[in-house]
Amino acid sequence: MRRISLWAGLALAVAVLTGCPPTYPKCNNDEQCQEKGEVCVQGQCQECATDANCREGFTCQANKCAPKPPECTTDAACGSGRICEAGKCAEAQCKDDSACNGGKCQAGRCQAPKDTCSASTDCGEGQECQSGKCVTADASSKCDYSPVPFGFNESTLDSSAQSRLGELAACIKASQGKITLGGHADERGTEEYNLQLSNRRAAAVKRYLVDLGVPGNRLSTVGYGETRPVSSAATEEGWAENRRVEFQR
C-alpha cells in the first residue's frame, strides 16, 4: 500500500512539472498544430506565420493563406516592351508586322487577319471556319435532305414526313439555291401508273413546303416512276426504299 502511494505521488509530481498539453487552438509549439496542418503563432494555432507556410501562388495575410495579387492587370503596369499575360508581365509578342506571319502587330500582340480562324467561334455572324479561313456559311449544307418515304400506293404525307419537312422548310428558307424534288415508285404496277404516282408524290412534297413558306420558284418537281430504284430486292423492305421523294440540288 505504501509502495502504491509512492508511485502515485511520483506520477502527480511529473504531471505538475511537465504540465498538460494546451487545448486547440492554444499551443506551445508547431507540433501541437500539425494535426490541423497549421503552425503555432503567439500561443494560437494559425494557418500560417509567413509566406513559406502557404502553397505556391499564395501569401500569408493576417495568418491566413490568400491568393497572391496579380503582378499586372494592364500592359501599362509592365513597362516598355512588355505586355500583361494572365496576370504576369511578359515580353511583347512582336515589335512590327514582320513577326506576325501575315497578321498585324498591335500593342505588342500579333492579331490574326480578320479572315483567318482556328474555329467557327473566331468568325463573324453567318460565317464558319473552313481550312483556317472565315467563309460565309452555307446553311443548306446543314439541312437534312434524306429522302421522304411513302406508303404503298400512297402520295399523301404521313405525320412523320410532315414533321421532318417542317424542320427542313426552315433550313431551306435560310439557305440559297433551287431544289428539284424527284418522285419515285416501286416496281409494282404498270410503268404509266408508277410515273403518275411518282409525280403526285413530288407535287405533294412541294405543296407542303410552299405552305410552310418556301418560295415556290425555288422548287421544281420531276417523276421518275420505277426507273431509278435504290434497292433491287423484291421484298417489302426493298420496295419501301424505292417509294420516295429525293432532293436534288
GROMACS .gro file of N, CA and C in nm, residues 92-151:
model
  180
   92ALA      N    1   0.689   4.133  -7.507
   92ALA     CA    2   0.590   4.156  -7.612
   92ALA      C    3   0.604   4.049  -7.721
   93GLN      N    4   0.494   4.011  -7.784
   93GLN     CA    5   0.496   3.909  -7.888
   93GLN      C    6   0.560   3.959  -8.017
   94CYS      N    7   0.554   4.088  -8.038
   94CYS     CA    8   0.607   4.143  -8.162
   94CYS      C    9   0.642   4.291  -8.145
   95LYS      N   10   0.724   4.338  -8.240
   95LYS     CA   11   0.756   4.480  -8.246
   95LYS      C   12   0.698   4.543  -8.373
   96ASP      N   13   0.683   4.459  -8.477
   96ASP     CA   14   0.624   4.507  -8.602
   96ASP      C   15   0.552   4.391  -8.670
   97ASP      N   16   0.488   4.418  -8.784
   97ASP     CA   17   0.407   4.318  -8.853
   97ASP      C   18   0.488   4.200  -8.904
   98SER      N   19   0.619   4.217  -8.925
   98SER     CA   20   0.700   4.110  -8.984
   98SER      C   21   0.705   3.986  -8.896
   99ALA      N   22   0.677   4.000  -8.767
   99ALA     CA   23   0.684   3.886  -8.675
   99ALA      C   24   0.551   3.814  -8.662
  100CYS      N   25   0.449   3.856  -8.739
  100CYS     CA   26   0.314   3.804  -8.716
  100CYS      C   27   0.260   3.715  -8.827
  101ASN      N   28   0.344   3.669  -8.918
  101ASN     CA   29   0.303   3.574  -9.023
  101ASN      C   30   0.177   3.618  -9.098
  102GLY      N   31   0.181   3.740  -9.146
  102GLY     CA   32   0.067   3.791  -9.223
  102GLY      C   33  -0.033   3.868  -9.139
  103GLY      N   34  -0.022   3.862  -9.008
  103GLY     CA   35  -0.111   3.936  -8.921
  103GLY      C   36  -0.059   4.076  -8.894
  104LYS      N   37  -0.122   4.143  -8.800
  104LYS     CA   38  -0.084   4.279  -8.764
  104LYS      C   39  -0.031   4.282  -8.621
  105CYS      N   40   0.073   4.361  -8.597
  105CYS     CA   41   0.126   4.379  -8.462
  105CYS      C   42   0.058   4.500  -8.400
  106GLN      N   43  -0.019   4.475  -8.294
  106GLN     CA   44  -0.092   4.583  -8.227
  106GLN      C   45  -0.065   4.575  -8.078
  107ALA      N   46  -0.006   4.683  -8.024
  107ALA     CA   47   0.023   4.693  -7.880
  107ALA      C   48   0.104   4.572  -7.832
  108GLY      N   49   0.200   4.529  -7.913
  108GLY     CA   50   0.288   4.420  -7.872
  108GLY      C   51   0.231   4.281  -7.891
  109ARG      N   52   0.112   4.272  -7.951
  109ARG     CA   53   0.049   4.141  -7.974
  109ARG      C   54   0.020   4.122  -8.122
  110CYS      N   55   0.036   3.997  -8.169
  110CYS     CA   56   0.005   3.965  -8.307
  110CYS      C   57  -0.145   3.942  -8.321
  111GLN      N   58  -0.208   4.015  -8.410
  111GLN     CA   59  -0.350   3.998  -8.438
  111GLN      C   60  -0.364   3.928  -8.573
  112ALA      N   61  -0.436   3.816  -8.574
  112ALA     CA   62  -0.454   3.740  -8.697
  112ALA      C   63  -0.536   3.821  -8.796
  113PRO      N   64  -0.515   3.800  -8.926
  113PRO     CA   65  -0.600   3.866  -9.025
  113PRO      C   66  -0.746   3.834  -8.999
  114LYS      N   67  -0.835   3.924  -9.032
  114LYS     CA   68  -0.976   3.909  -8.997
  114LYS      C   69  -1.041   3.786  -9.058
  115ASP      N   70  -0.984   3.737  -9.171
  115ASP     CA   71  -1.048   3.624  -9.235
  115ASP      C   72  -0.984   3.491  -9.197
  116THR      N   73  -0.893   3.491  -9.098
  116THR     CA   74  -0.833   3.366  -9.054
  116THR      C   75  -0.899   3.321  -8.924
  117CYS      N   76  -0.891   3.190  -8.897
  117CYS     CA   77  -0.959   3.136  -8.780
  117CYS      C   78  -0.902   3.000  -8.746
  118SER      N   79  -0.930   2.958  -8.625
  118SER     CA   80  -0.898   2.821  -8.582
  118SER      C   81  -1.026   2.745  -8.550
  119ALA      N   82  -1.136   2.818  -8.530
  119ALA     CA   83  -1.267   2.757  -8.503
  119ALA      C   84  -1.374   2.855  -8.550
  120SER      N   85  -1.495   2.805  -8.571
  120SER     CA   86  -1.602   2.890  -8.622
  120SER      C   87  -1.637   3.003  -8.526
  121THR      N   88  -1.604   2.985  -8.395
  121THR     CA   89  -1.631   3.091  -8.298
  121THR      C   90  -1.544   3.214  -8.322
  122ASP      N   91  -1.436   3.197  -8.400
  122ASP     CA   92  -1.349   3.310  -8.433
  122ASP      C   93  -1.408   3.396  -8.544
  123CYS      N   94  -1.511   3.347  -8.610
  123CYS     CA   95  -1.567   3.415  -8.726
  123CYS      C   96  -1.691   3.496  -8.688
  124GLY      N   97  -1.730   3.582  -8.778
  124GLY     CA   98  -1.845   3.667  -8.753
  124GLY      C   99  -1.976   3.593  -8.776
  125GLU      N  100  -2.086   3.663  -8.753
  125GLU     CA  101  -2.218   3.603  -8.768
  125GLU      C  102  -2.241   3.562  -8.913
  126GLY      N  103  -2.294   3.443  -8.933
  126GLY     CA  104  -2.319   3.393  -9.067
  126GLY      C  105  -2.198   3.335  -9.135
  127GLN      N  106  -2.087   3.319  -9.060
  127GLN     CA  107  -1.964   3.262  -9.116
  127GLN      C  108  -1.923   3.139  -9.038
  128GLU      N  109  -1.841   3.055  -9.103
  128GLU     CA  110  -1.785   2.938  -9.037
  128GLU      C  111  -1.639   2.923  -9.079
  129CYS      N  112  -1.562   2.851  -8.998
  129CYS     CA  113  -1.419   2.835  -9.022
  129CYS      C  114  -1.396   2.712  -9.110
  130GLN      N  115  -1.336   2.733  -9.227
  130GLN     CA  116  -1.303   2.625  -9.318
  130GLN      C  117  -1.159   2.642  -9.364
  131SER      N  118  -1.075   2.541  -9.334
  131SER     CA  119  -0.933   2.543  -9.373
  131SER      C  120  -0.863   2.669  -9.324
  132GLY      N  121  -0.895   2.712  -9.202
  132GLY     CA  122  -0.827   2.826  -9.142
  132GLY      C  123  -0.877   2.961  -9.186
  133LYS      N  124  -0.984   2.966  -9.265
  133LYS     CA  125  -1.036   3.093  -9.313
  133LYS      C  126  -1.185   3.104  -9.283
  134CYS      N  127  -1.230   3.226  -9.253
  134CYS     CA  128  -1.372   3.250  -9.229
  134CYS      C  129  -1.443   3.267  -9.363
  135VAL      N  130  -1.542   3.184  -9.387
  135VAL     CA  131  -1.618   3.193  -9.510
  135VAL      C  132  -1.766   3.199  -9.476
  136THR      N  133  -1.846   3.251  -9.569
  136THR     CA  134  -1.990   3.258  -9.547
  136THR      C  135  -2.047   3.118  -9.536
  137ALA      N  136  -2.119   3.093  -9.429
  137ALA     CA  137  -2.172   2.959  -9.405
  137ALA      C  138  -2.283   2.929  -9.504
  138ASP      N  139  -2.282   2.806  -9.556
  138ASP     CA  140  -2.388   2.760  -9.644
  138ASP      C  141  -2.489   2.684  -9.560
  139ALA      N  142  -2.598   2.750  -9.527
  139ALA     CA  143  -2.697   2.688  -9.438
  139ALA      C  144  -2.752   2.559  -9.496
  140SER      N  145  -2.755   2.549  -9.630
  140SER     CA  146  -2.812   2.430  -9.692
  140SER      C  147  -2.732   2.305  -9.662
  141SER      N  148  -2.602   2.322  -9.632
  141SER     CA  149  -2.518   2.205  -9.605
  141SER      C  150  -2.556   2.139  -9.473
  142LYS      N  151  -2.634   2.207  -9.390
  142LYS     CA  152  -2.673   2.153  -9.260
  142LYS      C  153  -2.817   2.100  -9.262
  143CYS      N  154  -2.884   2.108  -9.378
  143CYS     CA  155  -3.021   2.060  -9.387
  143CYS      C  156  -3.023   1.908  -9.401
  144ASP      N  157  -3.129   1.848  -9.353
  144ASP     CA  158  -3.147   1.703  -9.365
  144ASP      C  159  -3.220   1.675  -9.496
  145TYR      N  160  -3.143   1.639  -9.599
  145TYR     CA  161  -3.200   1.615  -9.731
  145TYR      C  162  -3.221   1.466  -9.760
  146SER      N  163  -3.236   1.387  -9.657
  146SER     CA  164  -3.263   1.246  -9.680
  146SER      C  165  -3.401   1.231  -9.743
  147PRO      N  166  -3.423   1.126  -9.824
  147PRO     CA  167  -3.549   1.111  -9.897
  147PRO      C  168  -3.671   1.103  -9.804
  148VAL      N  169  -3.784   1.149  -9.857
  148VAL     CA  170  -3.911   1.138  -9.785
  148VAL      C  171  -3.979   1.008  -9.828
  149PRO      N  172  -4.008   0.916  -9.736
  149PRO     CA  173  -4.070   0.788  -9.774
  149PRO      C  174  -4.221   0.798  -9.788
  150PHE      N  175  -4.278   0.705  -9.864
  150PHE     CA  176  -4.422   0.699  -9.883
  150PHE      C  177  -4.472   0.556  -9.864
  151GLY      N  178  -4.599   0.542  -9.828
  151GLY     CA  179  -4.660   0.412  -9.815
  151GLY      C  180  -4.695   0.354  -9.951
   0.00000   0.00000   0.00000
